[in-house]
Amino acid sequence: MPELPEVEILARHLAPLIAGRTIRGVAVRRARVLRPTTPAELERALTGARFESLERRAKFLLFRLRGRNGREVSLLGHLGMTGRMFLQRAAAPLPKHAAVVLQLDRGRFVFEDTRYFGRFTLDWRALKQLGPEPLEEEFTAAHLERELRRSKQSVKVRLLDQSLVAGVGNIYASEALWRARIAPALSARRVTTAQVQRLWRAIRAVLREAIRGGSTLPLNFGGSGAGDGLFYFGRAEGAPDFYAERLRVYDRAGKPCARCRASIRRLVQTGRSTFFCPRCQA
DNA sequence: CACCATGTTCCTTG
DNA sequence: CCAAGGAACATGGT
């Protein structure tokens, strides 16, 4: 579910819903996601605290709260591969893999994560290693070129390095390279200045369009219809599926390229799938 | 049973 | 010390 655009969409939807809400109780059902914070530490910091703001940094969510004692509390969230965050009525059934549940003054906040790779922690050290935000001015084509040239790894693998640019994941790395017409296996060292320019534009366009689309991956809580109290974000029931429409190569092996109709291919780079058009991205 | 999965962090190897 | 690659984490879908 989550790459940068999905996290951005979540933050935008969640921020106004949690602002001003007070936490009455904290239930940690899977302590692993707090690491290295302990359940006792989280309970002490959050009980009685009030949400003030929510921002995104790369794929992280930055929650700022005002603690019971008046001090600021900073909470760092990450959805991992399968994480979700939403509000629901206090009477609604908890999802099977609810990792952390915050009882609010009205209803509850749920961090649910099937695989428990996500984070919900007071430890902010993970942010220190992040590179520039791809949609901000700090991310320039010159920076991208300089960083790419430093390595002989493939350009696709380099894009996943969060210290080079923060927030590009496995889906949008393939999408950006397709858009820029660059072969994913090309050594980062061999990328030309013209290619860097195209790639820089493509990264930004692909991410921006995904955010604009409102939802790419199925972030909705499909099936659970109205009345179960699930906070529902992303597309509405019956709305177009932006995910299926927007992705041009990811998970489309064997299907025709949207530009040239050649058959999309899949390859594995450092253990992860890459999708590309062998003709457009020669 | 096999293989695949949107992410990050460790550990090993060179 | 660094770069690079692979395993681990944990659960579910096909």
PDB file of C-alpha atoms (C1' of nucleotides) in Angstrom:
ATOM      1  CA  MET A   1       0.000   0.000   0.000  1.00  0.00           C
ATOM      2  CA  PRO A   2       2.391   2.713   0.904  1.00  0.00           C
ATOM      3  CA  GLU A   3       4.887   4.677  -1.042  1.00  0.00           C
ATOM      4  CA  LEU A   4       5.269   8.413  -0.770  1.00  0.00           C
ATOM      5  CA  PRO A   5       1.995   9.315  -2.515  1.00  0.00           C
ATOM      6  CA  GLU A   6      -0.077   6.943  -0.409  1.00  0.00           C
ATOM      7  CA  VAL A   7       1.472   8.252   2.786  1.00  0.00           C
ATOM      8  CA  GLU A   8       0.840  11.812   1.649  1.00  0.00           C
ATOM      9  CA  ILE A   9      -2.786  11.024   0.926  1.00  0.00           C
ATOM     10  CA  LEU A  10      -3.179   9.363   4.290  1.00  0.00           C
ATOM     11  CA  ALA A  11      -1.617  12.323   6.089  1.00  0.00           C
ATOM     12  CA  ARG A  12      -3.925  14.776   4.344  1.00  0.00           C
ATOM     13  CA  HIS A  13      -7.008  12.791   5.221  1.00  0.00           C
ATOM     14  CA  LEU A  14      -6.029  11.974   8.745  1.00  0.00           C
ATOM     15  CA  ALA A  15      -4.663  15.344   9.843  1.00  0.00           C
ATOM     16  CA  PRO A  16      -7.971  17.215  10.146  1.00  0.00           C
ATOM     17  CA  LEU A  17      -9.664  14.214  11.712  1.00  0.00           C
ATOM     18  CA  ILE A  18      -7.224  13.812  14.569  1.00  0.00           C
ATOM     19  CA  ALA A  19      -6.308  17.448  15.210  1.00  0.00           C
ATOM     20  CA  GLY A  20      -7.462  18.428  18.690  1.00  0.00           C
ATOM     21  CA  ARG A  21      -8.423  14.890  19.722  1.00  0.00           C
ATOM     22  CA  THR A  22      -7.297  13.690  23.133  1.00  0.00           C
ATOM     23  CA  ILE A  23      -5.961  10.201  23.790  1.00  0.00           C
ATOM     24  CA  ARG A  24      -7.726   8.507  26.696  1.00  0.00           C
ATOM     25  CA  GLY A  25      -6.105   5.109  26.489  1.00  0.00           C
ATOM     26  CA  VAL A  26      -3.301   3.273  24.707  1.00  0.00           C
ATOM     27  CA  ALA A  27      -3.413  -0.435  23.845  1.00  0.00           C
ATOM     28  CA  VAL A  28      -0.322  -2.005  22.336  1.00  0.00           C
ATOM     29  CA  ARG A  29      -1.210  -5.347  20.817  1.00  0.00           C
ATOM     30  CA  ARG A  30       2.054  -5.966  18.984  1.00  0.00           C
ATOM     31  CA  ALA A  31       5.033  -4.406  20.740  1.00  0.00           C
ATOM     32  CA  ARG A  32       7.338  -5.096  17.808  1.00  0.00           C
ATOM     33  CA  VAL A  33       6.047  -2.057  15.910  1.00  0.00           C
ATOM     34  CA  LEU A  34       7.141   0.275  18.719  1.00  0.00           C
ATOM     35  CA  ARG A  35      10.788  -0.765  18.652  1.00  0.00           C
ATOM     36  CA  PRO A  36      12.795   0.402  20.470  1.00  0.00           C
ATOM     37  CA  THR A  37      10.106   2.206  22.471  1.00  0.00           C
ATOM     38  CA  THR A  38       8.430   0.020  25.094  1.00  0.00           C
ATOM     39  CA  PRO A  39       4.667  -0.219  25.595  1.00  0.00           C
ATOM     40  CA  ALA A  40       5.030   1.425  29.004  1.00  0.00           C
ATOM     41  CA  GLU A  41       6.921   4.352  27.505  1.00  0.00           C
ATOM     42  CA  LEU A  42       4.333   4.842  24.796  1.00  0.00           C
ATOM     43  CA  GLU A  43       1.444   4.690  27.255  1.00  0.00           C
ATOM     44  CA  ARG A  44       3.076   7.209  29.530  1.00  0.00           C
ATOM     45  CA  ALA A  45       3.828   9.624  26.680  1.00  0.00           C
ATOM     46  CA  LEU A  46       0.452   9.401  24.950  1.00  0.00           C
ATOM     47  CA  THR A  47      -2.141   8.995  27.670  1.00  0.00           C
ATOM     48  CA  GLY A  48      -3.867  12.339  28.053  1.00  0.00           C
ATOM     49  CA  ALA A  49      -1.989  13.833  25.106  1.00  0.00           C
ATOM     50  CA  ARG A  50      -3.688  15.777  22.343  1.00  0.00           C
ATOM     51  CA  PHE A  51      -2.947  15.612  18.616  1.00  0.00           C
ATOM     52  CA  GLU A  52      -1.760  18.908  17.193  1.00  0.00           C
ATOM     53  CA  SER A  53      -0.315  18.246  13.747  1.00  0.00           C
ATOM     54  CA  LEU A  54       0.546  15.557  11.257  1.00  0.00           C
ATOM     55  CA  GLU A  55       3.129  15.753   8.491  1.00  0.00           C
ATOM     56  CA  ARG A  56       4.774  13.423   6.044  1.00  0.00           C
ATOM     57  CA  ARG A  57       8.529  13.006   5.568  1.00  0.00           C
ATOM     58  CA  ALA A  58       9.448  10.470   2.868  1.00  0.00           C
ATOM     59  CA  LYS A  59       7.263   7.482   3.795  1.00  0.00           C
ATOM     60  CA  PHE A  60       7.147   8.430   7.458  1.00  0.00           C
ATOM     61  CA  LEU A  61       4.308  10.101   9.324  1.00  0.00           C
ATOM     62  CA  LEU A  62       5.250  12.710  11.911  1.00  0.00           C
ATOM     63  CA  PHE A  63       2.696  13.177  14.643  1.00  0.00           C
ATOM     64  CA  ARG A  64       3.092  16.124  17.016  1.00  0.00           C
ATOM     65  CA  LEU A  65       1.118  16.054  20.220  1.00  0.00           C
ATOM     66  CA  ARG A  66       0.859  18.071  23.402  1.00  0.00           C
ATOM     67  CA  GLY A  67       1.404  15.804  26.364  1.00  0.00           C
ATOM     68  CA  ARG A  68      -0.585  15.871  29.572  1.00  0.00           C
ATOM     69  CA  ASN A  69       2.328  17.635  31.224  1.00  0.00           C
ATOM     70  CA  GLY A  70       2.362  20.330  28.537  1.00  0.00           C
ATOM     71  CA  ARG A  71       5.458  19.019  26.806  1.00  0.00           C
ATOM     72  CA  GLU A  72       5.582  18.244  23.120  1.00  0.00           C
ATOM     73  CA  VAL A  73       5.410  14.597  22.156  1.00  0.00           C
ATOM     74  CA  SER A  74       6.724  13.475  18.774  1.00  0.00           C
ATOM     75  CA  LEU A  75       5.499  10.211  17.380  1.00  0.00           C
ATOM     76  CA  LEU A  76       6.917   8.589  14.259  1.00  0.00           C
ATOM     77  CA  GLY A  77       4.792   6.275  12.157  1.00  0.00           C
ATOM     78  CA  HIS A  78       5.665   4.107   9.170  1.00  0.00           C
ATOM     79  CA  LEU A  79       3.292   1.800   7.310  1.00  0.00           C
ATOM     80  CA  GLY A  80       5.895  -0.739   6.240  1.00  0.00           C
ATOM     81  CA  MET A  81       4.437  -2.941   3.509  1.00  0.00           C
ATOM     82  CA  THR A  82       0.919  -3.478   4.776  1.00  0.00           C
ATOM     83  CA  GLY A  83       0.192  -0.820   7.384  1.00  0.00           C
ATOM     84  CA  ARG A  84      -2.994   1.234   7.613  1.00  0.00           C
ATOM     85  CA  MET A  85      -4.135   3.938   9.948  1.00  0.00           C
ATOM     86  CA  PHE A  86      -7.735   4.980  10.395  1.00  0.00           C
ATOM     87  CA  LEU A  87     -10.373   6.079  12.839  1.00  0.00           C
ATOM     88  CA  GLN A  88     -13.328   3.989  13.849  1.00  0.00           C
ATOM     89  CA  ARG A  89     -16.173   4.052  16.318  1.00  0.00           C
ATOM     90  CA  ALA A  90     -15.364   2.670  19.713  1.00  0.00           C
ATOM     91  CA  ALA A  91     -17.949  -0.054  19.269  1.00  0.00           C
ATOM     92  CA  ALA A  92     -16.602  -1.285  15.918  1.00  0.00           C
ATOM     93  CA  PRO A  93     -14.751  -4.605  15.815  1.00  0.00           C
ATOM     94  CA  LEU A  94     -10.980  -4.308  15.838  1.00  0.00           C
ATOM     95  CA  PRO A  95      -9.190  -5.649  12.782  1.00  0.00           C
ATOM     96  CA  LYS A  96      -7.316  -8.897  13.221  1.00  0.00           C
ATOM     97  CA  HIS A  97      -3.903  -7.295  12.968  1.00  0.00           C
ATOM     98  CA  ALA A  98      -4.463  -4.126  14.969  1.00  0.00           C
ATOM     99  CA  ALA A  99      -0.977  -3.329  16.296  1.00  0.00           C
ATOM    100  CA  VAL A 100      -1.734  -0.194  18.306  1.00  0.00           C
ATOM    101  CA  VAL A 101      -5.112   1.185  19.350  1.00  0.00           C
ATOM    102  CA  LEU A 102      -5.575   4.667  20.792  1.00  0.00           C
ATOM    103  CA  GLN A 103      -8.865   5.324  22.550  1.00  0.00           C
ATOM    104  CA  LEU A 104      -9.808   8.911  21.821  1.00  0.00           C
ATOM    105  CA  ASP A 105     -12.239  11.271  23.453  1.00  0.00           C
ATOM    106  CA  ARG A 106     -14.546  10.092  20.699  1.00  0.00           C
ATOM    107  CA  GLY A 107     -13.925   6.854  18.828  1.00  0.00           C
ATOM    108  CA  ARG A 108     -10.537   5.313  18.358  1.00  0.00           C
ATOM    109  CA  PHE A 109      -7.424   5.522  16.225  1.00  0.00           C
ATOM    110  CA  VAL A 110      -6.121   2.222  14.861  1.00  0.00           C
ATOM    111  CA  PHE A 111      -2.724   1.323  13.443  1.00  0.00           C
ATOM    112  CA  GLU A 112      -3.282  -1.968  11.712  1.00  0.00           C
ATOM    113  CA  ASP A 113      -0.491  -3.867   9.993  1.00  0.00           C
ATOM    114  CA  THR A 114      -0.824  -7.415   8.710  1.00  0.00           C
ATOM    115  CA  ARG A 115       2.885  -8.111   8.476  1.00  0.00           C
ATOM    116  CA  TYR A 116       3.974  -5.856  11.338  1.00  0.00           C
ATOM    117  CA  PHE A 117       6.851  -4.339   9.383  1.00  0.00           C
ATOM    118  CA  GLY A 118       5.576  -0.851  10.213  1.00  0.00           C
ATOM    119  CA  ARG A 119       6.590   1.464  13.037  1.00  0.00           C
ATOM    120  CA  PHE A 120       4.811   3.484  15.680  1.00  0.00           C
ATOM    121  CA  THR A 121       7.535   4.852  17.868  1.00  0.00           C
ATOM    122  CA  LEU A 122       8.998   7.678  19.905  1.00  0.00           C
ATOM    123  CA  ASP A 123      12.407   7.015  18.331  1.00  0.00           C
ATOM    124  CA  TRP A 124      13.127   9.419  15.491  1.00  0.00           C
ATOM    125  CA  ARG A 125      16.601   8.229  14.502  1.00  0.00           C
ATOM    126  CA  ALA A 126      15.353   6.709  11.253  1.00  0.00           C
ATOM    127  CA  LEU A 127      14.770  10.200   9.831  1.00  0.00           C
ATOM    128  CA  LYS A 128      18.418  11.173  10.066  1.00  0.00           C
ATOM    129  CA  GLN A 129      19.493   9.037   7.143  1.00  0.00           C
ATOM    130  CA  LEU A 130      16.930  10.373   4.685  1.00  0.00           C
ATOM    131  CA  GLY A 131      17.905  12.321   1.601  1.00  0.00           C
ATOM    132  CA  PRO A 132      15.929  15.186   0.028  1.00  0.00           C
ATOM    133  CA  GLU A 133      12.190  15.160  -0.493  1.00  0.00           C
ATOM    134  CA  PRO A 134      11.631  14.508  -4.200  1.00  0.00           C
ATOM    135  CA  LEU A 135       8.872  17.104  -4.538  1.00  0.00           C
ATOM    136  CA  GLU A 136      10.738  19.870  -2.743  1.00  0.00           C
ATOM    137  CA  GLU A 137      13.285  22.285  -4.162  1.00  0.00           C
ATOM    138  CA  GLU A 138      16.107  20.602  -2.294  1.00  0.00           C
ATOM    139  CA  PHE A 139      15.879  17.730  -4.760  1.00  0.00           C
ATOM    140  CA  THR A 140      17.605  18.968  -7.909  1.00  0.00           C
ATOM    141  CA  ALA A 141      18.680  17.293 -11.117  1.00  0.00           C
ATOM    142  CA  ALA A 142      22.252  18.205 -10.199  1.00  0.00           C
ATOM    143  CA  HIS A 143      21.914  16.345  -6.907  1.00  0.00           C
ATOM    144  CA  LEU A 144      20.450  13.332  -8.665  1.00  0.00           C
ATOM    145  CA  GLU A 145      23.266  13.298 -11.218  1.00  0.00           C
ATOM    146  CA  ARG A 146      25.989  13.671  -8.602  1.00  0.00           C
ATOM    147  CA  GLU A 147      24.568  10.876  -6.473  1.00  0.00           C
ATOM    148  CA  LEU A 148      23.954   8.516  -9.361  1.00  0.00           C
ATOM    149  CA  ARG A 149      27.470   8.891 -10.667  1.00  0.00           C
ATOM    150  CA  ARG A 150      28.951   7.762  -7.377  1.00  0.00           C
ATOM    151  CA  SER A 151      27.869   4.166  -7.825  1.00  0.00           C
ATOM    152  CA  LYS A 152      28.073   1.385 -10.327  1.00  0.00           C
ATOM    153  CA  GLN A 153      24.850  -0.149  -9.072  1.00  0.00           C
ATOM    154  CA  SER A 154      21.974  -0.123 -11.523  1.00  0.00           C
ATOM    155  CA  VAL A 155      20.022   3.107 -11.750  1.00  0.00           C
ATOM    156  CA  LYS A 156      16.847   1.376 -10.553  1.00  0.00           C
ATOM    157  CA  VAL A 157      18.480   0.034  -7.429  1.00  0.00           C
ATOM    158  CA  ARG A 158      19.944   3.472  -6.701  1.00  0.00           C
ATOM    159  CA  LEU A 159      16.489   5.052  -6.787  1.00  0.00           C
ATOM    160  CA  LEU A 160      15.430   2.883  -3.880  1.00  0.00           C
ATOM    161  CA  ASP A 161      18.229   4.266  -1.714  1.00  0.00           C
ATOM    162  CA  GLN A 162      16.385   6.576   0.664  1.00  0.00           C
ATOM    163  CA  SER A 163      19.521   8.615   1.317  1.00  0.00           C
ATOM    164  CA  LEU A 164      19.695   9.577  -2.359  1.00  0.00           C
ATOM    165  CA  VAL A 165      16.073  10.669  -2.574  1.00  0.00           C
ATOM    166  CA  ALA A 166      13.553   9.920   0.144  1.00  0.00           C
ATOM    167  CA  GLY A 167      10.260   8.304  -0.664  1.00  0.00           C
ATOM    168  CA  VAL A 168      10.683   6.543  -4.012  1.00  0.00           C
ATOM    169  CA  GLY A 169       9.756   2.882  -3.613  1.00  0.00           C
ATOM    170  CA  ASN A 170       9.668  -0.196  -5.777  1.00  0.00           C
ATOM    171  CA  ILE A 171       6.533   0.716  -7.719  1.00  0.00           C
ATOM    172  CA  TYR A 172       7.374   4.297  -8.596  1.00  0.00           C
ATOM    173  CA  ALA A 173      11.017   3.503  -9.370  1.00  0.00           C
ATOM    174  CA  SER A 174       9.827   1.309 -12.256  1.00  0.00           C
ATOM    175  CA  GLU A 175       7.211   3.858 -13.259  1.00  0.00           C
ATOM    176  CA  ALA A 176       9.679   6.757 -13.323  1.00  0.00           C
ATOM    177  CA  LEU A 177      12.242   4.841 -15.381  1.00  0.00           C
ATOM    178  CA  TRP A 178       9.593   3.848 -17.898  1.00  0.00           C
ATOM    179  CA  ARG A 179       8.472   7.440 -18.192  1.00  0.00           C
ATOM    180  CA  ALA A 180      12.068   8.615 -18.646  1.00  0.00           C
ATOM    181  CA  ARG A 181      12.774   5.787 -21.125  1.00  0.00           C
ATOM    182  CA  ILE A 182      15.788   4.542 -19.212  1.00  0.00           C
ATOM    183  CA  ALA A 183      16.717   0.867 -18.942  1.00  0.00           C
ATOM    184  CA  PRO A 184      16.519  -0.110 -15.259  1.00  0.00           C
ATOM    185  CA  ALA A 185      19.658  -2.236 -15.428  1.00  0.00           C
ATOM    186  CA  LEU A 186      21.786   0.631 -16.733  1.00  0.00           C
ATOM    187  CA  SER A 187      24.684   1.382 -14.408  1.00  0.00           C
ATOM    188  CA  ALA A 188      24.002   4.588 -12.500  1.00  0.00           C
ATOM    189  CA  ARG A 189      27.492   5.693 -13.468  1.00  0.00           C
ATOM    190  CA  ARG A 190      26.633   5.566 -17.143  1.00  0.00           C
ATOM    191  CA  VAL A 191      23.479   7.655 -17.077  1.00  0.00           C
ATOM    192  CA  THR A 192      23.852  10.669 -19.341  1.00  0.00           C
ATOM    193  CA  THR A 193      23.039  14.207 -18.296  1.00  0.00           C
ATOM    194  CA  ALA A 194      20.058  14.211 -20.642  1.00  0.00           C
ATOM    195  CA  GLN A 195      18.782  11.000 -19.074  1.00  0.00           C
ATOM    196  CA  VAL A 196      19.211  12.422 -15.587  1.00  0.00           C
ATOM    197  CA  GLN A 197      17.156  15.405 -16.604  1.00  0.00           C
ATOM    198  CA  ARG A 198      14.363  13.167 -17.881  1.00  0.00           C
ATOM    199  CA  LEU A 199      14.539  10.956 -14.824  1.00  0.00           C
ATOM    200  CA  TRP A 200      14.370  13.899 -12.455  1.00  0.00           C
ATOM    201  CA  ARG A 201      11.259  15.184 -14.177  1.00  0.00           C
ATOM    202  CA  ALA A 202       9.760  11.706 -14.350  1.00  0.00           C
ATOM    203  CA  ILE A 203      10.204  11.015 -10.638  1.00  0.00           C
ATOM    204  CA  ARG A 204       8.448  14.223  -9.742  1.00  0.00           C
ATOM    205  CA  ALA A 205       5.683  13.821 -12.287  1.00  0.00           C
ATOM    206  CA  VAL A 206       4.935  10.248 -11.329  1.00  0.00           C
ATOM    207  CA  LEU A 207       4.733  11.051  -7.630  1.00  0.00           C
ATOM    208  CA  ARG A 208       2.707  14.199  -8.126  1.00  0.00           C
ATOM    209  CA  GLU A 209       0.230  12.490 -10.397  1.00  0.00           C
ATOM    210  CA  ALA A 210      -0.202   9.653  -7.950  1.00  0.00           C
ATOM    211  CA  ILE A 211      -0.960  12.113  -5.175  1.00  0.00           C
ATOM    212  CA  ARG A 212      -3.345  13.975  -7.420  1.00  0.00           C
ATOM    213  CA  GLY A 213      -5.063  10.743  -8.337  1.00  0.00           C
ATOM    214  CA  GLY A 214      -6.084  10.581  -4.714  1.00  0.00           C
ATOM    215  CA  SER A 215      -5.294   6.957  -4.334  1.00  0.00           C
ATOM    216  CA  THR A 216      -3.243   4.426  -6.187  1.00  0.00           C
ATOM    217  CA  LEU A 217      -3.025   1.225  -4.259  1.00  0.00           C
ATOM    218  CA  PRO A 218      -6.281   0.066  -2.672  1.00  0.00           C
ATOM    219  CA  LEU A 219      -6.098   2.146   0.462  1.00  0.00           C
ATOM    220  CA  ASN A 220      -9.793   1.893   1.004  1.00  0.00           C
ATOM    221  CA  PHE A 221     -11.187  -0.652   3.390  1.00  0.00           C
ATOM    222  CA  GLY A 222     -13.108  -2.327   0.679  1.00  0.00           C
ATOM    223  CA  GLY A 223     -15.974  -4.592   1.474  1.00  0.00           C
ATOM    224  CA  SER A 224     -16.535  -3.141   4.899  1.00  0.00           C
ATOM    225  CA  GLY A 225     -19.405  -0.982   3.864  1.00  0.00           C
ATOM    226  CA  ALA A 226     -21.027   1.971   5.499  1.00  0.00           C
ATOM    227  CA  GLY A 227     -21.971   1.598   9.109  1.00  0.00           C
ATOM    228  CA  ASP A 228     -18.991  -0.308  10.402  1.00  0.00           C
ATOM    229  CA  GLY A 229     -17.338   2.934  11.423  1.00  0.00           C
ATOM    230  CA  LEU A 230     -14.198   2.453   9.391  1.00  0.00           C
ATOM    231  CA  PHE A 231     -12.503   5.631   8.409  1.00  0.00           C
ATOM    232  CA  TYR A 232     -12.550   5.513   4.682  1.00  0.00           C
ATOM    233  CA  PHE A 233     -10.018   7.243   2.546  1.00  0.00           C
ATOM    234  CA  GLY A 234      -8.920   7.071  -1.033  1.00  0.00           C
ATOM    235  CA  ARG A 235     -11.517   6.547  -3.681  1.00  0.00           C
ATOM    236  CA  ALA A 236     -15.163   6.387  -2.839  1.00  0.00           C
ATOM    237  CA  GLU A 237     -17.348   3.415  -3.594  1.00  0.00           C
ATOM    238  CA  GLY A 238     -17.703   3.107  -7.341  1.00  0.00           C
ATOM    239  CA  ALA A 239     -15.128   5.785  -8.098  1.00  0.00           C
ATOM    240  CA  PRO A 240     -12.538   5.110 -10.798  1.00  0.00           C
ATOM    241  CA  ASP A 241      -9.623   2.926  -9.832  1.00  0.00           C
ATOM    242  CA  PHE A 242      -6.703   5.293 -10.192  1.00  0.00           C
ATOM    243  CA  TYR A 243      -4.262   2.537  -9.344  1.00  0.00           C
ATOM    244  CA  ALA A 244      -5.127   0.372 -12.311  1.00  0.00           C
ATOM    245  CA  GLU A 245      -5.246   3.347 -14.635  1.00  0.00           C
ATOM    246  CA  ARG A 246      -2.072   5.036 -13.545  1.00  0.00           C
ATOM    247  CA  LEU A 247       0.556   2.335 -13.345  1.00  0.00           C
ATOM    248  CA  ARG A 248       2.093   1.766 -16.756  1.00  0.00           C
ATOM    249  CA  VAL A 249       4.566  -1.033 -16.084  1.00  0.00           C
ATOM    250  CA  TYR A 250       4.486  -2.177 -12.473  1.00  0.00           C
ATOM    251  CA  ASP A 251       3.048  -5.690 -12.191  1.00  0.00           C
ATOM    252  CA  ARG A 252       2.236  -5.704 -15.896  1.00  0.00           C
ATOM    253  CA  ALA A 253       4.648  -8.364 -17.142  1.00  0.00           C
ATOM    254  CA  GLY A 254       3.472  -9.792 -20.446  1.00  0.00           C
ATOM    255  CA  LYS A 255       1.061  -6.942 -21.081  1.00  0.00           C
ATOM    256  CA  PRO A 256       1.553  -4.408 -23.858  1.00  0.00           C
ATOM    257  CA  CYS A 257       3.551  -1.247 -23.271  1.00  0.00           C
ATOM    258  CA  ALA A 258       1.245   1.782 -23.277  1.00  0.00           C
ATOM    259  CA  ARG A 259       3.635   3.585 -25.629  1.00  0.00           C
ATOM    260  CA  CYS A 260       4.843   0.976 -28.100  1.00  0.00           C
ATOM    261  CA  ARG A 261       2.820  -2.197 -27.427  1.00  0.00           C
ATOM    262  CA  ALA A 262       5.932  -4.302 -26.814  1.00  0.00           C
ATOM    263  CA  SER A 263       5.500  -6.883 -24.060  1.00  0.00           C
ATOM    264  CA  ILE A 264       6.403  -5.582 -20.587  1.00  0.00           C
ATOM    265  CA  ARG A 265       9.127  -7.596 -18.918  1.00  0.00           C
ATOM    266  CA  ARG A 266       9.977  -8.375 -15.320  1.00  0.00           C
ATOM    267  CA  LEU A 267      13.474  -8.724 -13.974  1.00  0.00           C
ATOM    268  CA  VAL A 268      14.846  -9.164 -10.465  1.00  0.00           C
ATOM    269  CA  GLN A 269      17.383  -6.711  -9.081  1.00  0.00           C
ATOM    270  CA  THR A 270      18.757  -7.241  -5.572  1.00  0.00           C
ATOM    271  CA  GLY A 271      15.854  -9.509  -4.848  1.00  0.00           C
ATOM    272  CA  ARG A 272      13.090  -7.190  -5.973  1.00  0.00           C
ATOM    273  CA  SER A 273      10.977  -7.086  -9.108  1.00  0.00           C
ATOM    274  CA  THR A 274      11.517  -4.424 -11.728  1.00  0.00           C
ATOM    275  CA  PHE A 275       9.133  -3.949 -14.639  1.00  0.00           C
ATOM    276  CA  PHE A 276      10.111  -2.264 -17.883  1.00  0.00           C
ATOM    277  CA  CYS A 277       9.522  -2.062 -21.600  1.00  0.00           C
ATOM    278  CA  PRO A 278      12.393  -3.702 -23.482  1.00  0.00           C
ATOM    279  CA  ARG A 279      11.782  -1.527 -26.523  1.00  0.00           C
ATOM    280  CA  CYS A 280      11.172   1.931 -25.016  1.00  0.00           C
ATOM    281  CA  GLN A 281      13.817   1.413 -22.367  1.00  0.00           C
ATOM    282  CA  ALA A 282      16.543  -0.142 -24.456  1.00  0.00           C
TER     283      ALA A 282
ATOM    284  C1'  DC B   1       3.727 -27.040  -1.893  1.00  0.00           C
ATOM    285  C1'  DA B   2       5.858 -23.016  -4.499  1.00  0.00           C
ATOM    286  C1'  DC B   3       6.432 -18.251  -5.238  1.00  0.00           C
ATOM    287  C1'  DC B   4       5.133 -13.564  -4.785  1.00  0.00           C
ATOM    288  C1'  DA B   5       4.309  -9.025  -2.122  1.00  0.00           C
ATOM    289  C1'  DT B   6       4.203  -1.394  -1.728  1.00  0.00           C
ATOM    290  C1'  DG B   7       9.886  -1.442   3.232  1.00  0.00           C
ATOM    291  C1'  DT B   8      13.687  -1.087   6.327  1.00  0.00           C
ATOM    292  C1'  DT B   9      17.429  -2.934   8.966  1.00  0.00           C
ATOM    293  C1'  DC B  10      20.955  -6.220   9.972  1.00  0.00           C
ATOM    294  C1'  DC B  11      24.538  -9.204   8.698  1.00  0.00           C
ATOM    295  C1'  DT B  12      27.898 -11.022   5.719  1.00  0.00           C
ATOM    296  C1'  DT B  13      31.119 -10.796   2.040  1.00  0.00           C
ATOM    297  C1'  DG B  14      34.607  -8.687  -0.609  1.00  0.00           C
TER     298       DG B  14
ATOM    299  C1'  DC C   1      35.953   1.918   6.871  1.00  0.00           C
ATOM    300  C1'  DC C   2      32.962   1.192   2.487  1.00  0.00           C
ATOM    301  C1'  DA C   3      29.963  -0.959  -1.128  1.00  0.00           C
ATOM    302  C1'  DA C   4      26.925  -4.382  -2.396  1.00  0.00           C
ATOM    303  C1'  DG C   5      23.912  -8.151  -1.873  1.00  0.00           C
ATOM    304  C1'  DG C   6      21.117 -11.108   0.670  1.00  0.00           C
ATOM    305  C1'  DA C   7      18.427 -12.551   4.661  1.00  0.00           C
ATOM    306  C1'  DA C   8      15.282 -11.423   8.139  1.00  0.00           C
ATOM    307  C1'  DC C   9      11.083  -9.626   9.818  1.00  0.00           C
ATOM    308  C1'  DA C  10       5.488 -12.000   9.416  1.00  0.00           C
ATOM    309  C1'  DT C  11       1.387 -12.849   7.054  1.00  0.00           C
ATOM    310  C1'  DG C  12      -1.421 -13.613   3.276  1.00  0.00           C
ATOM    311  C1'  DG C  13      -2.664 -14.154  -1.784  1.00  0.00           C
ATOM    312  C1'  DT C  14      -2.398 -16.816  -5.922  1.00  0.00           C
TER     313       DT C  14
END
